[in-house]
Amino acid sequence: MTESVKIRIRTQVVGLAADHPVTQEALDEFASDAREVPGLSVEEGGAPASGEKGGFSELILAPGAPSAAWTVVKLVELWLRRDRSRSMTITIQREGGEPLTVNVSGEQISTQALEAGITRAFGDAEGAPQAPEAGEDTAET
């Protein structure tokens, strides 16, 4: 990995507790999708969900290249579109840098802050992802 960037993902489903089976299933679903991305390390983290054996409350993603980080943005968009009651709290941090926390929801999908955080995290890296040009973002609001 050329850069030590971590992306922490916490998922929520409106009206449901973190340890609710539907909430855990939503996080598991995102984890499964993320594991399919080449160059993206996926770890389960956080304290186990209350009342769940082996449950976890967050994912820790370590992109091996800027392109893998950019793919996370698209995964977030797709995951949120599956159910409007879903939301995510995403924290992006480059080793030694300040964390940036972004909240996105299925009600109003906007990944601009997430895109800016990824660009900032990889800002010095060769091949760093750039925010899409006007008209390229397919996110619905």
PDB file of N, CA, C and O in Angstrom, residues 48-128:
ATOM      1  N   PRO A  48     -18.378  -5.803  19.417  1.00  0.00           N
ATOM      2  CA  PRO A  48     -19.480  -6.597  18.905  1.00  0.00           C
ATOM      3  C   PRO A  48     -20.808  -5.941  19.266  1.00  0.00           C
ATOM      4  O   PRO A  48     -20.959  -5.345  20.317  1.00  0.00           O
ATOM      5  N   ALA A  49     -21.751  -6.040  18.358  1.00  0.00           N
ATOM      6  CA  ALA A  49     -23.071  -5.470  18.605  1.00  0.00           C
ATOM      7  C   ALA A  49     -23.693  -6.126  19.826  1.00  0.00           C
ATOM      8  O   ALA A  49     -23.570  -7.341  20.028  1.00  0.00           O
ATOM      9  N   SER A  50     -24.327  -5.341  20.646  1.00  0.00           N
ATOM     10  CA  SER A  50     -24.953  -5.835  21.872  1.00  0.00           C
ATOM     11  C   SER A  50     -25.908  -6.977  21.568  1.00  0.00           C
ATOM     12  O   SER A  50     -26.773  -6.856  20.702  1.00  0.00           O
ATOM     13  N   GLY A  51     -25.741  -8.070  22.283  1.00  0.00           N
ATOM     14  CA  GLY A  51     -26.632  -9.215  22.132  1.00  0.00           C
ATOM     15  C   GLY A  51     -26.344 -10.091  20.935  1.00  0.00           C
ATOM     16  O   GLY A  51     -27.053 -11.053  20.690  1.00  0.00           O
ATOM     17  N   GLU A  52     -25.328  -9.802  20.188  1.00  0.00           N
ATOM     18  CA  GLU A  52     -24.997 -10.594  19.005  1.00  0.00           C
ATOM     19  C   GLU A  52     -23.648 -11.259  19.193  1.00  0.00           C
ATOM     20  O   GLU A  52     -22.670 -10.598  19.496  1.00  0.00           O
ATOM     21  N   LYS A  53     -23.607 -12.551  19.017  1.00  0.00           N
ATOM     22  CA  LYS A  53     -22.331 -13.257  19.075  1.00  0.00           C
ATOM     23  C   LYS A  53     -21.549 -12.963  17.805  1.00  0.00           C
ATOM     24  O   LYS A  53     -22.053 -13.143  16.703  1.00  0.00           O
ATOM     25  N   GLY A  54     -20.339 -12.478  18.000  1.00  0.00           N
ATOM     26  CA  GLY A  54     -19.474 -12.257  16.845  1.00  0.00           C
ATOM     27  C   GLY A  54     -19.871 -11.095  15.964  1.00  0.00           C
ATOM     28  O   GLY A  54     -19.291 -10.920  14.915  1.00  0.00           O
ATOM     29  N   GLY A  55     -20.878 -10.327  16.361  1.00  0.00           N
ATOM     30  CA  GLY A  55     -21.272  -9.178  15.557  1.00  0.00           C
ATOM     31  C   GLY A  55     -20.197  -8.109  15.598  1.00  0.00           C
ATOM     32  O   GLY A  55     -19.322  -8.120  16.451  1.00  0.00           O
ATOM     33  N   PHE A  56     -20.244  -7.183  14.678  1.00  0.00           N
ATOM     34  CA  PHE A  56     -19.282  -6.088  14.672  1.00  0.00           C
ATOM     35  C   PHE A  56     -20.035  -4.817  14.315  1.00  0.00           C
ATOM     36  O   PHE A  56     -21.131  -4.867  13.775  1.00  0.00           O
ATOM     37  N   SER A  57     -19.454  -3.688  14.648  1.00  0.00           N
ATOM     38  CA  SER A  57     -20.179  -2.441  14.472  1.00  0.00           C
ATOM     39  C   SER A  57     -19.614  -1.538  13.379  1.00  0.00           C
ATOM     40  O   SER A  57     -20.240  -0.562  13.019  1.00  0.00           O
ATOM     41  N   GLU A  58     -18.442  -1.860  12.866  1.00  0.00           N
ATOM     42  CA  GLU A  58     -17.873  -1.023  11.816  1.00  0.00           C
ATOM     43  C   GLU A  58     -16.938  -1.828  10.938  1.00  0.00           C
ATOM     44  O   GLU A  58     -16.501  -2.915  11.297  1.00  0.00           O
ATOM     45  N   LEU A  59     -16.670  -1.252   9.779  1.00  0.00           N
ATOM     46  CA  LEU A  59     -15.683  -1.817   8.866  1.00  0.00           C
ATOM     47  C   LEU A  59     -14.519  -0.852   8.788  1.00  0.00           C
ATOM     48  O   LEU A  59     -14.715   0.361   8.816  1.00  0.00           O
ATOM     49  N   ILE A  60     -13.335  -1.390   8.690  1.00  0.00           N
ATOM     50  CA  ILE A  60     -12.140  -0.586   8.503  1.00  0.00           C
ATOM     51  C   ILE A  60     -11.584  -0.970   7.138  1.00  0.00           C
ATOM     52  O   ILE A  60     -11.176  -2.118   6.927  1.00  0.00           O
ATOM     53  N   LEU A  61     -11.616  -0.029   6.221  1.00  0.00           N
ATOM     54  CA  LEU A  61     -11.147  -0.263   4.865  1.00  0.00           C
ATOM     55  C   LEU A  61      -9.777   0.375   4.693  1.00  0.00           C
ATOM     56  O   LEU A  61      -9.559   1.511   5.116  1.00  0.00           O
ATOM     57  N   ALA A  62      -8.871  -0.357   4.082  1.00  0.00           N
ATOM     58  CA  ALA A  62      -7.530   0.156   3.801  1.00  0.00           C
ATOM     59  C   ALA A  62      -7.294   0.017   2.297  1.00  0.00           C
ATOM     60  O   ALA A  62      -6.961  -1.070   1.806  1.00  0.00           O
ATOM     61  N   PRO A  63      -7.508   1.110   1.560  1.00  0.00           N
ATOM     62  CA  PRO A  63      -7.301   1.041   0.109  1.00  0.00           C
ATOM     63  C   PRO A  63      -5.822   0.941  -0.232  1.00  0.00           C
ATOM     64  O   PRO A  63      -5.010   1.691   0.286  1.00  0.00           O
ATOM     65  N   GLY A  64      -5.488  -0.007  -1.090  1.00  0.00           N
ATOM     66  CA  GLY A  64      -4.099  -0.192  -1.494  1.00  0.00           C
ATOM     67  C   GLY A  64      -3.658   0.781  -2.563  1.00  0.00           C
ATOM     68  O   GLY A  64      -2.481   0.884  -2.862  1.00  0.00           O
ATOM     69  N   ALA A  65      -4.614   1.494  -3.132  1.00  0.00           N
ATOM     70  CA  ALA A  65      -4.316   2.485  -4.169  1.00  0.00           C
ATOM     71  C   ALA A  65      -5.455   3.491  -4.189  1.00  0.00           C
ATOM     72  O   ALA A  65      -6.563   3.180  -3.768  1.00  0.00           O
ATOM     73  N   PRO A  66      -5.197   4.676  -4.694  1.00  0.00           N
ATOM     74  CA  PRO A  66      -6.263   5.669  -4.784  1.00  0.00           C
ATOM     75  C   PRO A  66      -7.491   5.166  -5.545  1.00  0.00           C
ATOM     76  O   PRO A  66      -8.616   5.492  -5.195  1.00  0.00           O
ATOM     77  N   SER A  67      -7.278   4.352  -6.566  1.00  0.00           N
ATOM     78  CA  SER A  67      -8.418   3.844  -7.347  1.00  0.00           C
ATOM     79  C   SER A  67      -9.338   2.981  -6.492  1.00  0.00           C
ATOM     80  O   SER A  67     -10.554   2.987  -6.683  1.00  0.00           O
ATOM     81  N   ALA A  68      -8.778   2.238  -5.548  1.00  0.00           N
ATOM     82  CA  ALA A  68      -9.621   1.425  -4.652  1.00  0.00           C
ATOM     83  C   ALA A  68     -10.449   2.326  -3.745  1.00  0.00           C
ATOM     84  O   ALA A  68     -11.618   2.042  -3.465  1.00  0.00           O
ATOM     85  N   ALA A  69      -9.863   3.425  -3.298  1.00  0.00           N
ATOM     86  CA  ALA A  69     -10.605   4.378  -2.462  1.00  0.00           C
ATOM     87  C   ALA A  69     -11.742   4.993  -3.256  1.00  0.00           C
ATOM     88  O   ALA A  69     -12.849   5.173  -2.742  1.00  0.00           O
ATOM     89  N   TRP A  70     -11.471   5.306  -4.509  1.00  0.00           N
ATOM     90  CA  TRP A  70     -12.513   5.894  -5.343  1.00  0.00           C
ATOM     91  C   TRP A  70     -13.658   4.913  -5.563  1.00  0.00           C
ATOM     92  O   TRP A  70     -14.833   5.299  -5.609  1.00  0.00           O
ATOM     93  N   THR A  71     -13.342   3.630  -5.653  1.00  0.00           N
ATOM     94  CA  THR A  71     -14.366   2.610  -5.808  1.00  0.00           C
ATOM     95  C   THR A  71     -15.274   2.570  -4.582  1.00  0.00           C
ATOM     96  O   THR A  71     -16.470   2.289  -4.692  1.00  0.00           O
ATOM     97  N   VAL A  72     -14.738   2.876  -3.408  1.00  0.00           N
ATOM     98  CA  VAL A  72     -15.546   2.913  -2.183  1.00  0.00           C
ATOM     99  C   VAL A  72     -16.679   3.929  -2.326  1.00  0.00           C
ATOM    100  O   VAL A  72     -17.802   3.690  -1.891  1.00  0.00           O
ATOM    101  N   VAL A  73     -16.409   5.063  -2.956  1.00  0.00           N
ATOM    102  CA  VAL A  73     -17.446   6.080  -3.163  1.00  0.00           C
ATOM    103  C   VAL A  73     -18.615   5.475  -3.943  1.00  0.00           C
ATOM    104  O   VAL A  73     -19.783   5.647  -3.576  1.00  0.00           O
ATOM    105  N   LYS A  74     -18.314   4.761  -4.995  1.00  0.00           N
ATOM    106  CA  LYS A  74     -19.365   4.145  -5.811  1.00  0.00           C
ATOM    107  C   LYS A  74     -20.101   3.066  -5.031  1.00  0.00           C
ATOM    108  O   LYS A  74     -21.321   2.934  -5.139  1.00  0.00           O
ATOM    109  N   LEU A  75     -19.362   2.284  -4.226  1.00  0.00           N
ATOM    110  CA  LEU A  75     -20.017   1.271  -3.392  1.00  0.00           C
ATOM    111  C   LEU A  75     -20.999   1.909  -2.418  1.00  0.00           C
ATOM    112  O   LEU A  75     -22.092   1.394  -2.202  1.00  0.00           O
ATOM    113  N   VAL A  76     -20.588   3.022  -1.804  1.00  0.00           N
ATOM    114  CA  VAL A  76     -21.453   3.735  -0.861  1.00  0.00           C
ATOM    115  C   VAL A  76     -22.734   4.166  -1.571  1.00  0.00           C
ATOM    116  O   VAL A  76     -23.837   3.955  -1.075  1.00  0.00           O
ATOM    117  N   GLU A  77     -22.584   4.757  -2.756  1.00  0.00           N
ATOM    118  CA  GLU A  77     -23.766   5.199  -3.515  1.00  0.00           C
ATOM    119  C   GLU A  77     -24.707   4.031  -3.806  1.00  0.00           C
ATOM    120  O   GLU A  77     -25.914   4.130  -3.576  1.00  0.00           O
ATOM    121  N   LEU A  78     -24.159   2.942  -4.298  1.00  0.00           N
ATOM    122  CA  LEU A  78     -24.985   1.783  -4.639  1.00  0.00           C
ATOM    123  C   LEU A  78     -25.667   1.200  -3.406  1.00  0.00           C
ATOM    124  O   LEU A  78     -26.844   0.838  -3.434  1.00  0.00           O
ATOM    125  N   TRP A  79     -24.929   1.100  -2.306  1.00  0.00           N
ATOM    126  CA  TRP A  79     -25.466   0.526  -1.074  1.00  0.00           C
ATOM    127  C   TRP A  79     -26.612   1.375  -0.537  1.00  0.00           C
ATOM    128  O   TRP A  79     -27.641   0.867  -0.120  1.00  0.00           O
ATOM    129  N   LEU A  80     -26.448   2.696  -0.568  1.00  0.00           N
ATOM    130  CA  LEU A  80     -27.497   3.592  -0.073  1.00  0.00           C
ATOM    131  C   LEU A  80     -28.740   3.558  -0.950  1.00  0.00           C
ATOM    132  O   LEU A  80     -29.858   3.672  -0.449  1.00  0.00           O
ATOM    133  N   ARG A  81     -28.565   3.383  -2.234  1.00  0.00           N
ATOM    134  CA  ARG A  81     -29.717   3.346  -3.148  1.00  0.00           C
ATOM    135  C   ARG A  81     -30.591   2.117  -2.947  1.00  0.00           C
ATOM    136  O   ARG A  81     -31.749   2.113  -3.368  1.00  0.00           O
ATOM    137  N   ARG A  82     -30.059   1.089  -2.343  1.00  0.00           N
ATOM    138  CA  ARG A  82     -30.842  -0.133  -2.129  1.00  0.00           C
ATOM    139  C   ARG A  82     -31.964   0.053  -1.125  1.00  0.00           C
ATOM    140  O   ARG A  82     -32.940  -0.687  -1.140  1.00  0.00           O
ATOM    141  N   ASP A  83     -31.825   1.017  -0.213  1.00  0.00           N
ATOM    142  CA  ASP A  83     -32.828   1.235   0.836  1.00  0.00           C
ATOM    143  C   ASP A  83     -32.682   2.665   1.345  1.00  0.00           C
ATOM    144  O   ASP A  83     -31.650   3.017   1.914  1.00  0.00           O
ATOM    145  N   ARG A  84     -33.692   3.482   1.166  1.00  0.00           N
ATOM    146  CA  ARG A  84     -33.627   4.897   1.541  1.00  0.00           C
ATOM    147  C   ARG A  84     -33.498   5.106   3.046  1.00  0.00           C
ATOM    148  O   ARG A  84     -33.162   6.200   3.491  1.00  0.00           O
ATOM    149  N   SER A  85     -33.781   4.088   3.843  1.00  0.00           N
ATOM    150  CA  SER A  85     -33.679   4.243   5.303  1.00  0.00           C
ATOM    151  C   SER A  85     -32.249   4.026   5.800  1.00  0.00           C
ATOM    152  O   SER A  85     -31.986   4.150   6.990  1.00  0.00           O
ATOM    153  N   ARG A  86     -31.339   3.727   4.911  1.00  0.00           N
ATOM    154  CA  ARG A  86     -29.942   3.486   5.287  1.00  0.00           C
ATOM    155  C   ARG A  86     -29.159   4.789   5.358  1.00  0.00           C
ATOM    156  O   ARG A  86     -29.429   5.737   4.627  1.00  0.00           O
ATOM    157  N   SER A  87     -28.161   4.778   6.227  1.00  0.00           N
ATOM    158  CA  SER A  87     -27.204   5.887   6.277  1.00  0.00           C
ATOM    159  C   SER A  87     -25.860   5.346   6.739  1.00  0.00           C
ATOM    160  O   SER A  87     -25.772   4.224   7.242  1.00  0.00           O
ATOM    161  N   MET A  88     -24.839   6.160   6.550  1.00  0.00           N
ATOM    162  CA  MET A  88     -23.478   5.777   6.935  1.00  0.00           C
ATOM    163  C   MET A  88     -22.772   6.949   7.571  1.00  0.00           C
ATOM    164  O   MET A  88     -22.987   8.097   7.173  1.00  0.00           O
ATOM    165  N   THR A  89     -21.919   6.638   8.520  1.00  0.00           N
ATOM    166  CA  THR A  89     -20.959   7.590   9.050  1.00  0.00           C
ATOM    167  C   THR A  89     -19.603   7.067   8.606  1.00  0.00           C
ATOM    168  O   THR A  89     -19.239   5.931   8.912  1.00  0.00           O
ATOM    169  N   ILE A  90     -18.892   7.891   7.854  1.00  0.00           N
ATOM    170  CA  ILE A  90     -17.630   7.472   7.252  1.00  0.00           C
ATOM    171  C   ILE A  90     -16.526   8.408   7.743  1.00  0.00           C
ATOM    172  O   ILE A  90     -16.665   9.627   7.646  1.00  0.00           O
ATOM    173  N   THR A  91     -15.469   7.825   8.275  1.00  0.00           N
ATOM    174  CA  THR A  91     -14.326   8.618   8.722  1.00  0.00           C
ATOM    175  C   THR A  91     -13.120   8.236   7.874  1.00  0.00           C
ATOM    176  O   THR A  91     -12.771   7.057   7.791  1.00  0.00           O
ATOM    177  N   ILE A  92     -12.518   9.238   7.255  1.00  0.00           N
ATOM    178  CA  ILE A  92     -11.347   9.028   6.404  1.00  0.00           C
ATOM    179  C   ILE A  92     -10.160   9.659   7.107  1.00  0.00           C
ATOM    180  O   ILE A  92     -10.228  10.806   7.547  1.00  0.00           O
ATOM    181  N   GLN A  93      -9.074   8.889   7.215  1.00  0.00           N
ATOM    182  CA  GLN A  93      -7.889   9.444   7.867  1.00  0.00           C
ATOM    183  C   GLN A  93      -6.629   8.893   7.228  1.00  0.00           C
ATOM    184  O   GLN A  93      -6.464   7.687   7.066  1.00  0.00           O
ATOM    185  N   ARG A  94      -5.767   9.797   6.883  1.00  0.00           N
ATOM    186  CA  ARG A  94      -4.433   9.439   6.409  1.00  0.00           C
ATOM    187  C   ARG A  94      -3.533   9.402   7.630  1.00  0.00           C
ATOM    188  O   ARG A  94      -3.655  10.245   8.524  1.00  0.00           O
ATOM    189  N   GLU A  95      -2.616   8.448   7.698  1.00  0.00           N
ATOM    190  CA  GLU A  95      -1.722   8.323   8.849  1.00  0.00           C
ATOM    191  C   GLU A  95      -1.061   9.661   9.155  1.00  0.00           C
ATOM    192  O   GLU A  95      -0.483  10.297   8.277  1.00  0.00           O
ATOM    193  N   GLY A  96      -1.199  10.096  10.399  1.00  0.00           N
ATOM    194  CA  GLY A  96      -0.619  11.360  10.827  1.00  0.00           C
ATOM    195  C   GLY A  96      -1.461  12.577  10.496  1.00  0.00           C
ATOM    196  O   GLY A  96      -1.115  13.692  10.864  1.00  0.00           O
ATOM    197  N   GLY A  97      -2.579  12.376   9.810  1.00  0.00           N
ATOM    198  CA  GLY A  97      -3.438  13.501   9.423  1.00  0.00           C
ATOM    199  C   GLY A  97      -4.682  13.583  10.289  1.00  0.00           C
ATOM    200  O   GLY A  97      -4.954  12.708  11.108  1.00  0.00           O
ATOM    201  N   GLU A  98      -5.399  14.645  10.098  1.00  0.00           N
ATOM    202  CA  GLU A  98      -6.650  14.853  10.819  1.00  0.00           C
ATOM    203  C   GLU A  98      -7.754  14.024  10.174  1.00  0.00           C
ATOM    204  O   GLU A  98      -7.849  13.971   8.940  1.00  0.00           O
ATOM    205  N   PRO A  99      -8.611  13.396  10.981  1.00  0.00           N
ATOM    206  CA  PRO A  99      -9.720  12.639  10.406  1.00  0.00           C
ATOM    207  C   PRO A  99     -10.799  13.564   9.856  1.00  0.00           C
ATOM    208  O   PRO A  99     -10.973  14.684  10.339  1.00  0.00           O
ATOM    209  N   LEU A 100     -11.494  13.105   8.846  1.00  0.00           N
ATOM    210  CA  LEU A 100     -12.643  13.801   8.293  1.00  0.00           C
ATOM    211  C   LEU A 100     -13.821  12.840   8.392  1.00  0.00           C
ATOM    212  O   LEU A 100     -13.743  11.714   7.908  1.00  0.00           O
ATOM    213  N   THR A 101     -14.885  13.277   9.057  1.00  0.00           N
ATOM    214  CA  THR A 101     -16.069  12.435   9.203  1.00  0.00           C
ATOM    215  C   THR A 101     -17.188  12.998   8.342  1.00  0.00           C
ATOM    216  O   THR A 101     -17.462  14.196   8.354  1.00  0.00           O
ATOM    217  N   VAL A 102     -17.824  12.100   7.600  1.00  0.00           N
ATOM    218  CA  VAL A 102     -18.886  12.448   6.663  1.00  0.00           C
ATOM    219  C   VAL A 102     -20.094  11.568   6.963  1.00  0.00           C
ATOM    220  O   VAL A 102     -19.942  10.372   7.212  1.00  0.00           O
ATOM    221  N   ASN A 103     -21.279  12.174   6.929  1.00  0.00           N
ATOM    222  CA  ASN A 103     -22.517  11.414   7.067  1.00  0.00           C
ATOM    223  C   ASN A 103     -23.250  11.458   5.736  1.00  0.00           C
ATOM    224  O   ASN A 103     -23.418  12.533   5.161  1.00  0.00           O
ATOM    225  N   VAL A 104     -23.653  10.290   5.241  1.00  0.00           N
ATOM    226  CA  VAL A 104     -24.421  10.206   4.002  1.00  0.00           C
ATOM    227  C   VAL A 104     -25.647   9.350   4.266  1.00  0.00           C
ATOM    228  O   VAL A 104     -25.614   8.443   5.099  1.00  0.00           O
ATOM    229  N   SER A 105     -26.739   9.655   3.551  1.00  0.00           N
ATOM    230  CA  SER A 105     -27.960   8.880   3.773  1.00  0.00           C
ATOM    231  C   SER A 105     -28.639   8.558   2.456  1.00  0.00           C
ATOM    232  O   SER A 105     -28.410   9.221   1.443  1.00  0.00           O
ATOM    233  N   GLY A 106     -29.488   7.561   2.513  1.00  0.00           N
ATOM    234  CA  GLY A 106     -30.257   7.146   1.342  1.00  0.00           C
ATOM    235  C   GLY A 106     -31.337   8.141   0.977  1.00  0.00           C
ATOM    236  O   GLY A 106     -31.810   8.170  -0.156  1.00  0.00           O
ATOM    237  N   GLU A 107     -31.746   8.970   1.933  1.00  0.00           N
ATOM    238  CA  GLU A 107     -32.757   9.984   1.673  1.00  0.00           C
ATOM    239  C   GLU A 107     -32.237  11.048   0.723  1.00  0.00           C
ATOM    240  O   GLU A 107     -32.947  11.495  -0.156  1.00  0.00           O
ATOM    241  N   GLN A 108     -31.026  11.488   0.944  1.00  0.00           N
ATOM    242  CA  GLN A 108     -30.416  12.509   0.092  1.00  0.00           C
ATOM    243  C   GLN A 108     -28.977  12.102  -0.171  1.00  0.00           C
ATOM    244  O   GLN A 108     -28.057  12.533   0.519  1.00  0.00           O
ATOM    245  N   ILE A 109     -28.801  11.273  -1.172  1.00  0.00           N
ATOM    246  CA  ILE A 109     -27.468  10.765  -1.468  1.00  0.00           C
ATOM    247  C   ILE A 109     -26.615  11.878  -2.063  1.00  0.00           C
ATOM    248  O   ILE A 109     -26.914  12.407  -3.120  1.00  0.00           O
ATOM    249  N   SER A 110     -25.581  12.236  -1.343  1.00  0.00           N
ATOM    250  CA  SER A 110     -24.604  13.193  -1.842  1.00  0.00           C
ATOM    251  C   SER A 110     -23.245  12.739  -1.331  1.00  0.00           C
ATOM    252  O   SER A 110     -23.032  12.635  -0.126  1.00  0.00           O
ATOM    253  N   THR A 111     -22.365  12.442  -2.238  1.00  0.00           N
ATOM    254  CA  THR A 111     -21.050  11.949  -1.851  1.00  0.00           C
ATOM    255  C   THR A 111     -19.966  13.001  -2.044  1.00  0.00           C
ATOM    256  O   THR A 111     -18.790  12.678  -1.991  1.00  0.00           O
ATOM    257  N   GLN A 112     -20.347  14.257  -2.223  1.00  0.00           N
ATOM    258  CA  GLN A 112     -19.351  15.303  -2.460  1.00  0.00           C
ATOM    259  C   GLN A 112     -18.348  15.413  -1.320  1.00  0.00           C
ATOM    260  O   GLN A 112     -17.146  15.530  -1.556  1.00  0.00           O
ATOM    261  N   ALA A 113     -18.807  15.392  -0.067  1.00  0.00           N
ATOM    262  CA  ALA A 113     -17.890  15.497   1.069  1.00  0.00           C
ATOM    263  C   ALA A 113     -16.986  14.269   1.146  1.00  0.00           C
ATOM    264  O   ALA A 113     -15.803  14.375   1.470  1.00  0.00           O
ATOM    265  N   LEU A 114     -17.541  13.098   0.843  1.00  0.00           N
ATOM    266  CA  LEU A 114     -16.746  11.871   0.832  1.00  0.00           C
ATOM    267  C   LEU A 114     -15.683  11.949  -0.258  1.00  0.00           C
ATOM    268  O   LEU A 114     -14.518  11.622  -0.030  1.00  0.00           O
ATOM    269  N   GLU A 115     -16.063  12.415  -1.435  1.00  0.00           N
ATOM    270  CA  GLU A 115     -15.107  12.582  -2.525  1.00  0.00           C
ATOM    271  C   GLU A 115     -13.992  13.550  -2.129  1.00  0.00           C
ATOM    272  O   GLU A 115     -12.812  13.291  -2.386  1.00  0.00           O
ATOM    273  N   ALA A 116     -14.371  14.648  -1.481  1.00  0.00           N
ATOM    274  CA  ALA A 116     -13.379  15.635  -1.048  1.00  0.00           C
ATOM    275  C   ALA A 116     -12.431  15.033  -0.015  1.00  0.00           C
ATOM    276  O   ALA A 116     -11.222  15.286  -0.043  1.00  0.00           O
ATOM    277  N   GLY A 117     -12.961  14.222   0.897  1.00  0.00           N
ATOM    278  CA  GLY A 117     -12.122  13.587   1.911  1.00  0.00           C
ATOM    279  C   GLY A 117     -11.127  12.615   1.316  1.00  0.00           C
ATOM    280  O   GLY A 117      -9.960  12.574   1.720  1.00  0.00           O
ATOM    281  N   ILE A 118     -11.565  11.848   0.345  1.00  0.00           N
ATOM    282  CA  ILE A 118     -10.661  10.898  -0.306  1.00  0.00           C
ATOM    283  C   ILE A 118      -9.602  11.649  -1.101  1.00  0.00           C
ATOM    284  O   ILE A 118      -8.419  11.311  -1.055  1.00  0.00           O
ATOM    285  N   THR A 119     -10.008  12.698  -1.800  1.00  0.00           N
ATOM    286  CA  THR A 119      -9.040  13.500  -2.539  1.00  0.00           C
ATOM    287  C   THR A 119      -8.012  14.099  -1.586  1.00  0.00           C
ATOM    288  O   THR A 119      -6.812  14.082  -1.858  1.00  0.00           O
ATOM    289  N   ARG A 120      -8.490  14.599  -0.441  1.00  0.00           N
ATOM    290  CA  ARG A 120      -7.567  15.181   0.545  1.00  0.00           C
ATOM    291  C   ARG A 120      -6.626  14.119   1.111  1.00  0.00           C
ATOM    292  O   ARG A 120      -5.435  14.341   1.250  1.00  0.00           O
ATOM    293  N   ALA A 121      -7.164  12.950   1.420  1.00  0.00           N
ATOM    294  CA  ALA A 121      -6.343  11.891   2.014  1.00  0.00           C
ATOM    295  C   ALA A 121      -5.236  11.438   1.076  1.00  0.00           C
ATOM    296  O   ALA A 121      -4.142  11.104   1.515  1.00  0.00           O
ATOM    297  N   PHE A 122      -5.515  11.422  -0.214  1.00  0.00           N
ATOM    298  CA  PHE A 122      -4.522  10.999  -1.199  1.00  0.00           C
ATOM    299  C   PHE A 122      -3.911  12.180  -1.932  1.00  0.00           C
ATOM    300  O   PHE A 122      -3.240  12.007  -2.942  1.00  0.00           O
ATOM    301  N   GLY A 123      -4.111  13.389  -1.441  1.00  0.00           N
ATOM    302  CA  GLY A 123      -3.702  14.611  -2.128  1.00  0.00           C
ATOM    303  C   GLY A 123      -2.271  14.647  -2.594  1.00  0.00           C
ATOM    304  O   GLY A 123      -1.980  15.218  -3.630  1.00  0.00           O
ATOM    305  N   ASP A 124      -1.352  14.031  -1.843  1.00  0.00           N
ATOM    306  CA  ASP A 124       0.057  14.068  -2.225  1.00  0.00           C
ATOM    307  C   ASP A 124       0.465  12.859  -3.063  1.00  0.00           C
ATOM    308  O   ASP A 124       1.577  12.790  -3.547  1.00  0.00           O
ATOM    309  N   ALA A 125      -0.441  11.908  -3.187  1.00  0.00           N
ATOM    310  CA  ALA A 125      -0.089  10.647  -3.857  1.00  0.00           C
ATOM    311  C   ALA A 125      -0.181  10.790  -5.369  1.00  0.00           C
ATOM    312  O   ALA A 125      -1.075  11.430  -5.901  1.00  0.00           O
ATOM    313  N   GLU A 126       0.739  10.149  -6.035  1.00  0.00           N
ATOM    314  CA  GLU A 126       0.701  10.107  -7.486  1.00  0.00           C
ATOM    315  C   GLU A 126      -0.527   9.310  -7.880  1.00  0.00           C
ATOM    316  O   GLU A 126      -0.817   8.252  -7.331  1.00  0.00           O
ATOM    317  N   GLY A 127      -1.287   9.805  -8.812  1.00  0.00           N
ATOM    318  CA  GLY A 127      -2.487   9.104  -9.254  1.00  0.00           C
ATOM    319  C   GLY A 127      -3.647   9.277  -8.303  1.00  0.00           C
ATOM    320  O   GLY A 127      -4.572   8.495  -8.314  1.00  0.00           O
ATOM    321  N   ALA A 128      -3.609  10.295  -7.453  1.00  0.00           N
ATOM    322  CA  ALA A 128      -4.683  10.526  -6.498  1.00  0.00           C
ATOM    323  C   ALA A 128      -5.997  10.726  -7.232  1.00  0.00           C
ATOM    324  O   ALA A 128      -6.041  11.339  -8.288  1.00  0.00           O
TER     325      ALA A 128
END
